[in-house]
Every structure is written in C-alpha cells, then in structure tokens.
Amino acid sequence: MSILQDANRKQISNRRKVDMTLHILFLIATSIGIIALMALLIQIMMDGLSRLNLELFTNYPSRMAAKAGMKSAIVGSIYMVLIMAPISFILGVGAAIYLEEYAKKSAFTRLIQLNISTLAGVPSIVYGILGLTIFVRGLALERSLLSGALTMTLLVLPIIIVSAQEAIRAVPKARRDASFALGATKWQTVSRSVLPSAISSILTGVILALSRAIGETAPLVMIGALTFVAFLPESIMDQFTVMPIQIFNWVSRPQLAFHELAAAGIIVLLALLIIMNISAVMLRNKYQKNV
Amino acid sequence: MSTATALKTLIDIRDLDLYYGTYHALKKVSMTIPEKAVTAFIGPSGCGKSTLLRTLNRMNDMIIGTRIEGKVEIAGTDIYSNEVDVETLRKKVGMVFQQPNPFPKSIYDNIAYGPRLHGTRSKSQLDEIVEQSLKQAVLWDEVKDYLKRSAFSLSGGQQQRLCIARALAVNPDILLMDEATSALDPISTLKIEELVQELKHRYTIVMVTHNMHQAARVSDQTVFFLNGEVVEFDNTETLFSNPSDKRTEDYITGRFG
C-alpha cells in the first residue's frame, strides 16, 4: 500500500464533516447580524428617502410635518462635538499618558485603572444624572449646550482613556530606550517618541468615542436638552437640542408623516457617523504612511 | 603589554553590588576601563554583563526594584551622586542596543533627535552634525541622497549604523554597545566591527558580546563574567591565549556556555 493511502478514510471524512458543519454555522451567525442591519437600513430608506430634502436641513421643527426640519438639531449636534472634542482629547490623552508613563504601578493605580474600565460600561443615563447634579445644578450652568457637552465628555472619557492607553502601550519599549539613552527627559521621550508613534491610534479612538456621543440620547434627555428648539444656540450657555432627541421626538408622535421625518433624520445621523468613521480610517492611514 | 599601561583609566568601578529586588545580579564587581580603547564583556547568558553595561549610563534606574551599592566613577565623578544629572550622563555615555531601534522618522530626524533634545535648533548646525555623525558611522555615502527617507527603508545593518550615528550625534565620550551585532548578518557584523576599530581612536567603547570570537577580534581588554562576578579581566590577547582562571579557560574553549 502506498504511503499516501490511509486505511482510516472514514475518520478523515468525519473530521471534514465537522469542519463543513461549523463553517456553515459560523456563516449563519455572521449573516444574521448583517441581514438584520440590511433590513433595518432598507426599512429606513423606504420610509425616509422621500423626506430627505433641503428643507430637512434648513427648517426648524414644526407642528406641521410638511414644514418641519432638523436644522437646530444638526447644528446642536455639531456644536456639541466641537466643544467636546478638544476637552475630551486633552483630558483623556492626558490621563492615559499619566497612567501609562508617569504613575507608579501600585495598588492605587490598579484601582484607578479598574474604575476607568468599569466606567466605560456604566449605562449612559447614569452620566445624565451626574451631569444634572454637577453641571446643571451644582455649577448652575443650566440646560445649556455647555452642560450637555461636559456631560457627554464624562461619558466618552473612559473610552478615550482606555483606547489611548492601549495605543501608548503598543509603542515598543525600544523606542523609549533609544530616546532615554540619548539623554531625553520623560516628557521629551513621551512627546517626541511615544506620542508620534501612537497618535494615529489615539485619534482613531477619539473619533470613534465622539461618534458614540453623537448617537447618545439618554444623558441629554436627563439634563434637559429640549425636544422643540426653534432657534440656533448663539452661545455655549444657550439651550439646545441634538439629532437623536429630535428623532426620538418625531418617532413618538402618532402621525405617519413624522415617522417618515424620523427616518430621514436617522439617515442623516447615519451618514454623519459613517463620515466620522471614514475620517478615522483615513487619519490612521495617513499617519501610518509617515511611520 | 605596553598599550595597557599607557592607557588612562576613564571608568572606575569599585565593589559594585546590584540587586533586582532580592536577586543579587552583580556581586562585588571591581574593574577599571581604559580611555580610547575597546573593552569587551563576555560570559554566558544571565551572567550580569548587560546589567553592568546598563549601570554605566544608568538605564537600570528605570527598572523598578533596582538597588545599587558601591561606586561607579567616570572621569573621577561618581555617576550615582547628586551632582550628576542623568540626562547629562546619558549624553556623555551613548548606547547602541541589540536590535536596531531607529525612530519612525526620517534618517535626518533620527540623527537630529539627540542634538534637538539638548537644545540645538539651528538648521545649519544640525546639517553639520548629521553629516559628521553619518560620516563617522560610515553611512554617509550610502544615504546622503536619501536623508528625508524613513529610517525603516534601510537594511538591518544600515539601521544599526544609523543608531551608532545617532548616538555619536550628541558628542559622547563613551559608547556602550549591548550585543549590537547579534541581530545582524555576518557582512553587516563585519562592517560594524571595522567601524568600532575606527571609532576607538576617538571614543571609549564598552561592548557586550556573547560571541567570543568577536571579543577576540575587536577588543583590547576583555572581562569574563560568571554568575554576576568578574572571573577574569585582562588584555584580550592574554585572556584568550593564557587565561589564569580555570573557568575562563573552560568557557573560551567551549566547555560550557
């Protein structure tokens, strides 16, 4: 008998059957998610595309569906992100640098670390309560754009810290050694060697965290962002609304026309999220080329 | 023999003990390292040779739980005293690592990294330093037209010479090489060995190697370590041809390690 002829072909055929069965099972598992998402998208497109016109972007909310738009909500969301982005970047990356580079590895820092990881999973409504207590009442910032942005900053901070820490930790030790061996101080090493290597992953994490904030509703409902705002905020102390709140408001009305408006609003929100995610990928690629 | 006596001592290590936590990594190490010569540390893995090298520019400071007793003097100054800033020490005592570790920057920026740390801003001065350093590392002719290219575009051996040039750019007196050729091919290794022969006219070189033949080829003095102790320290020629300790003889004839 040739060395390539195995008497135990039945056993091999059984192994292949297991392989094939699992292959199909995994495919089904993947498909269920994708099919559900596609169904949702198609449903929203069918409902909303007819309402997706210029008025949606230029009109303020109205009791009459024909006249209603989400200008104040779109502008509110954009303003909120513009305020959040620098604050959450500085605080989040600063905390990550401290924890990774400066903090001594003690029981205390491990406790802080555990807390931050836990905070990343706390329900967003809890941040709403915190924001209401601290910013709206405590600091008397009222139901302003600033209160909303600060509350959302708290919400995304743990996510940014954890992702920035991972990015910093991924920088090889050899690059730090090279810098220290040339006589660099800690900050020189962090700013000239570690951060340039980590910045693309850090920015990706920040953008993804911000895109989560854009889709959040609960904390802002809690601190009292309004559902009906017929003006644009002119200062950070003005009242405001954001896209998900406007969508929620439209969905909760009985008339079909408002449901279509809500679907159109969701399309706009999704488009914004996709743009942010694409820009995160592009940023990453741009910096990786420089490496 | 005459060379050894003619050389001035630059580094003086006396009764140095080093502990990582409870682990006693260096035991009562004493030796003098002469100026403008190549001193090689040899010995089996874990014998403490890299540890001693890293005490010379205080890179061990960054390992938590490291404790030191005894004295390390460079040019008459105790490098662990309060009068010495570790930044200045590391500027004067450069280091090249086992794996080439260029920064993900251009060739130019890699060399300019050190001078910039220490405050050199002028473009013409930096240009000059970059050119001089690359020439000293015998890399200039290969890269002079590609200074803006990423350092990662270089081969492993070129990267290691870039790292040597980068260390030279801050104008050190001493160059520490921690198994700097162990990740390289034989031809690149030979180039670096030739380079070391050139550099020793201007710099004091201390190299760790687990390649005994390299120590024999390149160094003027050799120190043999075993289990954190210095077993023997002599002129390279004497140590390899006529070792005074039985353990040294066993090691260099390949009976262990």
XYZ file of C-alpha atoms in Angstrom:
548
model
C 0.000 0.000 0.000
C 1.307 3.423 -0.888
C 2.232 5.785 1.932
C -0.426 8.164 0.673
C -3.271 5.666 1.115
C -4.621 5.741 4.595
C -6.836 2.883 5.744
C -8.702 5.241 8.026
C -10.526 7.279 5.391
C -13.793 7.157 7.307
C -12.280 9.013 10.229
C -10.961 11.695 7.890
C -14.331 12.090 6.237
C -15.912 12.594 9.670
C -13.391 15.307 10.507
C -14.232 17.037 7.267
C -17.941 16.866 8.040
C -17.373 18.597 11.365
C -15.315 21.228 9.584
C -18.019 21.833 6.994
C -20.841 21.971 9.567
C -19.054 24.534 11.666
C -18.194 26.561 8.586
C -21.908 26.805 7.786
C -22.813 27.642 11.396
C -20.312 30.499 11.511
C -21.610 31.791 8.194
C -25.170 31.810 9.577
C -24.021 33.630 12.718
C -22.429 36.331 10.590
C -25.375 36.547 8.212
C -27.971 37.092 10.936
C -26.294 40.312 12.032
C -25.784 41.576 8.512
C -29.294 40.648 7.340
C -30.868 42.383 10.355
C -28.818 45.500 9.684
C -29.690 45.486 5.981
C -33.381 45.032 6.773
C -33.230 47.985 9.140
C -31.413 50.148 6.614
C -33.821 49.270 3.797
C -36.832 49.954 6.013
C -35.423 53.351 7.000
C -34.521 54.222 3.439
C -38.013 53.350 2.206
C -39.613 55.460 4.911
C -37.224 58.357 4.937
C -35.853 58.966 1.446
C -38.982 60.883 0.366
C -38.415 63.339 3.237
C -34.717 63.679 2.675
C -34.689 67.094 1.064
C -33.223 70.515 1.601
C -35.979 71.605 3.976
C -34.911 68.946 6.440
C -31.621 70.823 6.824
C -32.918 74.393 6.621
C -36.206 74.304 8.575
C -36.739 74.365 12.290
C -39.036 71.824 13.945
C -42.704 72.483 13.462
C -46.054 71.082 14.498
C -46.820 70.613 10.846
C -44.869 67.753 9.358
C -44.752 69.414 5.948
C -42.781 72.340 7.339
C -40.676 70.510 9.918
C -36.891 70.249 9.675
C -33.986 69.479 11.985
C -31.699 72.451 11.429
C -31.416 73.208 15.151
C -30.711 69.545 15.945
C -27.975 69.174 13.316
C -26.306 72.405 14.386
C -26.711 71.428 18.058
C -25.005 68.074 17.483
C -22.136 69.660 15.574
C -21.617 72.360 18.208
C -21.668 69.769 20.945
C -18.954 67.709 19.236
C -16.871 70.833 18.569
C -16.927 71.685 22.277
C -16.369 68.093 23.394
C -13.550 67.193 21.043
C -10.766 69.366 22.494
C -11.836 68.891 26.132
C -12.141 65.130 25.922
C -8.927 64.841 23.867
C -6.834 66.793 26.362
C -8.319 65.169 29.471
C -8.436 61.662 28.033
C -4.979 61.579 26.475
C -3.522 63.393 29.481
C -4.932 60.765 31.831
C -3.682 57.977 29.571
C -0.162 59.462 29.485
C -0.164 59.780 33.248
C -1.349 56.225 33.837
C 0.979 54.640 31.282
C 4.126 56.719 31.628
C 4.234 58.523 34.944
C 2.143 56.637 37.521
C 3.979 54.119 39.678
C 2.472 50.680 39.356
C 0.881 50.499 42.797
C -2.334 49.049 44.197
C -3.791 52.542 43.983
C -3.159 52.940 40.240
C -4.560 49.466 39.673
C -7.709 50.583 41.490
C -7.961 53.683 39.291
C -7.437 51.507 36.230
C -10.194 49.124 37.298
C -12.512 52.076 37.905
C -11.902 53.544 34.468
C -12.553 50.235 32.759
C -15.757 49.862 34.761
C -16.859 53.419 33.971
C -16.629 52.624 30.265
C -19.503 50.199 30.795
C -21.752 52.320 33.019
C -25.200 52.983 31.442
C -25.272 56.382 29.801
C -28.320 57.532 31.779
C -26.144 57.464 34.895
C -23.903 60.078 33.299
C -27.035 62.097 32.659
C -27.823 62.066 36.381
C -24.235 63.030 37.163
C -24.327 65.872 34.628
C -27.637 67.087 36.008
C -26.218 67.180 39.532
C -22.819 68.660 38.773
C -23.178 70.882 35.731
C -26.859 71.857 35.541
C -27.460 72.297 39.291
C -24.065 72.372 41.040
C -22.240 74.737 38.710
C -25.518 76.385 37.698
C -24.772 76.046 34.006
C -28.494 75.385 33.429
C -29.716 73.322 30.498
C -27.092 74.740 28.233
C -25.012 73.491 25.342
C -22.026 73.589 27.718
C -23.759 71.346 30.282
C -24.593 68.878 27.529
C -21.090 68.873 26.084
C -19.468 68.429 29.504
C -21.818 65.586 30.390
C -21.019 63.880 27.111
C -17.313 64.449 27.775
C -17.662 62.467 31.008
C -19.427 59.744 29.083
C -16.690 59.320 26.466
C -13.672 59.966 28.721
C -13.290 56.366 29.923
C -13.462 55.097 26.343
C -10.849 57.613 25.204
C -8.556 56.897 28.156
C -8.660 53.147 27.643
C -8.068 53.352 23.891
C -5.280 55.943 24.281
C -3.635 53.773 26.934
C -3.685 50.824 24.562
C -2.180 52.979 21.813
C 0.599 54.223 24.124
C 1.294 50.745 25.456
C 1.671 49.456 21.894
C 4.711 51.700 21.284
C 7.756 49.410 21.535
C 9.923 49.810 24.639
C 12.955 50.003 22.350
C 11.800 53.424 21.123
C 11.616 54.764 24.658
C 15.037 53.273 25.445
C 16.528 54.903 22.365
C 15.224 58.267 23.493
C 16.251 57.934 27.140
C 19.713 56.709 26.127
C 20.236 59.990 24.254
C 19.591 61.940 27.454
C 15.892 62.737 26.990
C 13.668 63.509 29.958
C 10.395 61.673 30.428
C 8.336 64.378 28.764
C 10.767 64.697 25.850
C 10.502 60.953 25.353
C 6.716 60.991 25.587
C 6.219 63.993 23.320
C 8.871 63.249 20.698
C 8.981 59.480 20.579
C 5.907 57.872 22.133
C 3.092 60.200 21.038
C 4.170 60.487 17.384
C 4.086 56.687 17.216
C 0.750 56.409 18.998
C -1.126 59.442 17.689
C -2.966 57.751 14.819
C -4.441 55.072 17.102
C -5.242 57.725 19.696
C -7.084 59.889 17.148
C -8.978 56.869 15.863
C -10.123 56.135 19.415
C -11.147 59.751 19.988
C -13.176 59.933 16.783
C -14.946 56.652 17.498
C -15.743 57.869 21.019
C -17.121 61.142 19.624
C -19.272 59.283 17.150
C -20.720 57.348 20.057
C -21.557 60.647 21.761
C -23.385 61.885 18.656
C -25.729 58.930 18.807
C -26.442 59.154 22.538
C -29.831 60.395 23.729
C -30.420 59.363 27.317
C -27.929 61.605 29.184
C -29.094 64.671 27.289
C -32.755 63.920 27.979
C -31.763 63.660 31.619
C -30.062 67.038 31.744
C -32.976 68.535 29.880
C -31.967 69.177 26.307
C -35.200 70.317 24.699
C -37.113 68.426 22.069
C -38.520 71.503 20.424
C -35.941 74.175 19.689
C -36.814 76.717 17.027
C -33.588 78.697 17.213
C -29.861 78.138 16.878
C -27.726 78.324 20.008
C -25.738 81.551 19.859
C -23.539 80.948 22.857
C -22.448 77.924 24.827
C -24.931 78.919 27.537
C -27.967 78.660 25.214
C -30.475 75.858 25.226
C -30.082 73.291 22.505
C -31.205 70.028 21.024
C -29.396 67.263 19.150
C -30.281 64.874 16.366
C -31.168 61.751 18.359
C -33.509 63.770 20.572
C -35.244 65.263 17.558
C -35.591 61.789 16.056
C -36.985 60.430 19.321
C -39.484 63.283 19.424
C -40.704 62.592 15.889
C -40.952 58.855 16.430
C -43.134 59.340 19.476
C -45.770 61.251 17.519
C -48.771 59.369 16.117
C -48.789 60.826 12.591
C -47.169 58.788 9.835
C -45.581 61.905 8.312
C -43.500 62.433 11.438
C -42.329 58.829 11.331
C -41.046 59.498 7.834
C -39.289 62.590 9.114
C -37.711 60.485 11.863
C -36.459 58.001 9.260
C -34.954 60.846 7.254
C -33.301 62.112 10.427
C -31.824 58.673 11.056
C -30.377 58.645 7.536
C -28.667 61.988 8.225
C -27.336 60.729 11.557
C -26.033 57.518 9.977
C -24.384 59.491 7.197
C -22.628 61.664 9.767
C -21.440 58.594 11.688
C -20.136 56.973 8.515
C -18.266 60.169 7.607
C -16.652 60.235 11.055
C -15.655 56.586 10.875
C -14.202 57.029 7.401
C -12.203 60.025 8.582
C -10.893 57.917 11.467
C -9.684 55.291 8.996
C -8.182 57.950 6.725
C -6.347 59.600 9.619
C -4.918 56.262 10.634
C -3.729 55.538 7.095
C -2.232 58.989 6.673
C -0.126 58.717 9.825
C 0.831 55.128 9.157
C 2.343 56.209 5.853
C 4.589 58.648 7.687
C 5.820 55.930 10.007
C 51.532 44.944 27.102
C 52.824 48.474 26.780
C 49.474 49.672 25.421
C 47.622 48.668 28.556
C 49.833 50.679 30.833
C 49.899 53.669 28.527
C 46.099 53.969 28.559
C 44.456 56.274 31.034
C 41.627 54.937 33.164
C 38.270 56.519 32.346
C 35.760 54.335 34.162
C 36.473 53.081 37.651
C 34.082 50.554 39.188
C 34.617 49.628 42.823
C 32.824 46.937 44.840
C 29.623 47.286 42.861
C 26.653 45.246 44.035
C 23.385 45.373 42.159
C 20.079 43.830 43.193
C 16.865 43.422 41.206
C 14.511 43.125 44.161
C 16.037 40.229 46.077
C 18.015 38.882 43.131
C 21.727 39.632 43.500
C 22.686 40.365 39.883
C 26.191 41.828 40.330
C 28.486 40.766 43.156
C 31.365 42.969 44.310
C 32.374 43.938 40.803
C 35.555 45.980 40.527
C 37.408 46.982 37.392
C 38.939 49.889 35.536
C 38.110 50.613 31.929
C 40.733 52.491 29.917
C 40.129 55.508 27.737
C 40.036 55.275 23.923
C 40.098 51.506 23.786
C 37.604 48.702 23.295
C 36.618 46.715 26.364
C 34.532 43.598 25.808
C 32.286 41.895 28.379
C 31.855 38.181 27.710
C 30.118 35.388 29.575
C 27.093 33.094 29.353
C 23.504 34.427 29.341
C 22.380 35.895 32.650
C 25.942 36.410 33.929
C 25.403 40.142 34.509
C 27.390 41.591 31.617
C 24.455 43.551 30.159
C 23.424 44.629 33.648
C 26.829 46.138 34.291
C 26.769 47.863 30.906
C 23.404 49.406 31.738
C 24.645 50.742 35.062
C 27.217 52.813 33.171
C 24.509 55.065 31.681
C 22.024 54.375 34.484
C 19.454 52.713 32.228
C 18.883 50.321 35.130
C 17.323 53.197 37.075
C 14.145 52.625 35.097
C 13.743 49.041 36.269
C 11.652 49.107 39.433
C 13.311 47.496 42.443
C 16.893 48.046 41.316
C 19.285 48.786 44.170
C 22.953 49.608 43.925
C 25.840 49.578 46.397
C 29.397 50.566 45.642
C 30.849 53.153 43.308
C 30.918 53.802 39.587
C 33.180 56.706 38.686
C 33.577 58.166 35.238
C 36.464 60.611 34.868
C 36.628 60.860 38.646
C 32.937 61.622 39.294
C 30.550 59.206 40.956
C 27.734 58.880 38.406
C 25.208 57.945 41.108
C 25.893 61.089 43.163
C 23.514 64.035 43.295
C 25.906 66.223 41.362
C 25.310 64.231 38.199
C 22.153 64.746 36.116
C 21.183 61.531 34.440
C 20.425 63.445 31.211
C 23.998 64.747 31.071
C 25.384 61.315 31.908
C 23.461 59.697 29.057
C 24.575 62.431 26.683
C 28.185 61.627 27.529
C 27.659 57.855 27.617
C 25.867 56.808 24.439
C 24.281 53.425 23.907
C 23.571 51.110 20.985
C 21.098 48.306 21.569
C 20.833 44.687 20.500
C 18.045 45.291 17.997
C 18.433 48.320 15.726
C 15.841 50.741 17.109
C 15.539 53.756 14.823
C 12.616 56.115 15.382
C 9.833 56.037 12.791
C 11.203 59.263 11.374
C 13.452 60.255 8.504
C 17.151 59.423 8.548
C 17.892 63.092 9.149
C 15.449 63.411 12.040
C 16.819 60.269 13.665
C 20.289 61.796 13.873
C 18.977 65.239 14.809
C 16.815 63.803 17.616
C 19.584 63.906 20.227
C 21.008 67.359 19.436
C 17.472 68.772 19.390
C 16.811 67.303 22.847
C 19.769 69.206 24.164
C 18.769 72.469 22.576
C 20.391 72.672 19.137
C 17.898 74.462 16.878
C 19.920 75.990 14.078
C 19.383 74.252 10.743
C 22.960 74.713 9.569
C 24.343 73.337 12.830
C 22.036 70.322 12.628
C 23.003 69.735 8.978
C 26.628 69.744 10.023
C 26.040 67.314 12.917
C 24.016 64.960 10.735
C 26.716 64.870 8.078
C 29.569 64.410 10.552
C 27.778 61.698 12.515
C 26.822 59.739 9.418
C 30.373 60.024 8.112
C 31.772 58.729 11.381
C 29.391 55.781 11.217
C 30.475 55.166 7.587
C 26.901 55.526 6.396
C 27.073 58.944 4.731
C 27.915 57.743 1.224
C 25.068 55.255 1.275
C 22.348 57.647 2.475
C 23.423 61.213 1.656
C 20.883 61.487 -1.173
C 18.036 59.998 0.865
C 18.186 61.875 4.154
C 14.432 62.565 4.048
C 13.556 58.899 3.635
C 12.217 56.853 6.529
C 14.887 55.138 8.593
C 12.878 51.932 8.143
C 13.770 51.903 4.449
C 17.344 50.964 5.437
C 18.615 47.395 5.832
C 19.189 45.972 9.330
C 22.928 46.622 9.231
C 22.424 50.172 7.934
C 19.835 50.773 10.656
C 22.336 49.708 13.300
C 24.981 52.054 11.868
C 22.297 54.761 11.874
C 21.762 54.066 15.579
C 25.520 54.402 16.125
C 25.497 57.690 14.221
C 22.530 58.831 16.299
C 24.441 58.079 19.498
C 27.517 59.930 18.197
C 25.452 62.991 17.273
C 25.274 64.199 20.890
C 29.058 64.059 21.113
C 29.573 61.354 23.754
C 32.888 60.242 25.250
C 31.849 56.670 25.827
C 29.870 54.344 23.572
C 28.145 51.323 25.080
C 27.231 48.522 22.688
C 24.848 45.886 24.029
C 25.279 42.885 21.706
C 24.942 45.363 18.887
C 25.645 42.842 16.126
C 23.740 39.814 17.383
C 20.711 40.587 15.208
C 22.788 41.211 12.070
C 24.116 39.102 9.205
C 27.875 38.324 9.033
C 28.688 41.041 6.489
C 26.894 43.761 8.446
C 28.583 42.463 11.596
C 31.986 42.773 9.964
C 31.227 46.363 8.908
C 30.317 47.283 12.454
C 33.442 45.608 13.823
C 35.550 47.645 11.388
C 33.658 50.736 12.432
C 34.400 50.023 16.100
C 38.102 49.826 15.231
C 37.837 53.295 13.697
C 35.784 54.780 16.489
C 38.081 53.678 19.300
C 40.564 56.383 18.309
C 38.035 58.972 19.449
C 35.721 57.174 21.840
C 35.931 54.759 24.736
C 33.948 51.714 23.717
C 32.463 49.109 26.019
C 30.773 46.231 24.280
C 28.798 43.245 25.495
C 29.028 40.264 23.219
C 28.182 36.616 23.510
C 30.377 35.984 20.522
C 33.834 35.208 21.925
C 35.460 35.439 18.523
C 34.142 38.958 18.190
C 35.653 39.905 21.543
C 38.965 38.389 20.434
C 38.863 40.199 17.073
C 37.753 43.617 18.201
C 38.627 44.331 21.808
C 41.740 45.454 23.638
C 40.608 44.327 27.086
C 38.219 41.518 27.896
C 36.230 40.886 31.055
C 34.837 37.424 31.699
C 31.686 37.285 33.853
C 30.088 34.319 35.548
C 27.029 34.414 37.827
C 27.325 38.135 38.473
C 31.018 38.050 39.314
C 34.075 39.122 37.392
C 36.141 35.992 36.950
C 38.943 37.477 34.953
C 39.914 40.824 33.491
C 42.939 41.199 31.261
C 44.323 42.248 27.925
C 42.332 40.415 25.286
C 45.410 38.661 23.945
C 46.451 37.390 27.372
C 42.955 36.376 28.393
C 42.393 34.293 25.290
C 45.883 32.807 24.947
C 46.810 32.344 28.558
C 43.811 32.583 30.926
C 44.753 32.466 34.581
C 41.421 31.085 35.822
C 40.285 27.550 35.038
C 36.679 28.721 34.468
C 37.789 31.253 31.866
C 39.700 28.576 30.061
C 36.699 26.242 30.116
C 34.455 28.959 28.729
C 36.715 30.159 25.919
C 37.474 26.609 24.852
C 33.753 25.963 24.645
C 33.303 23.525 27.504
C 30.195 25.423 28.672
C 28.110 28.495 27.882
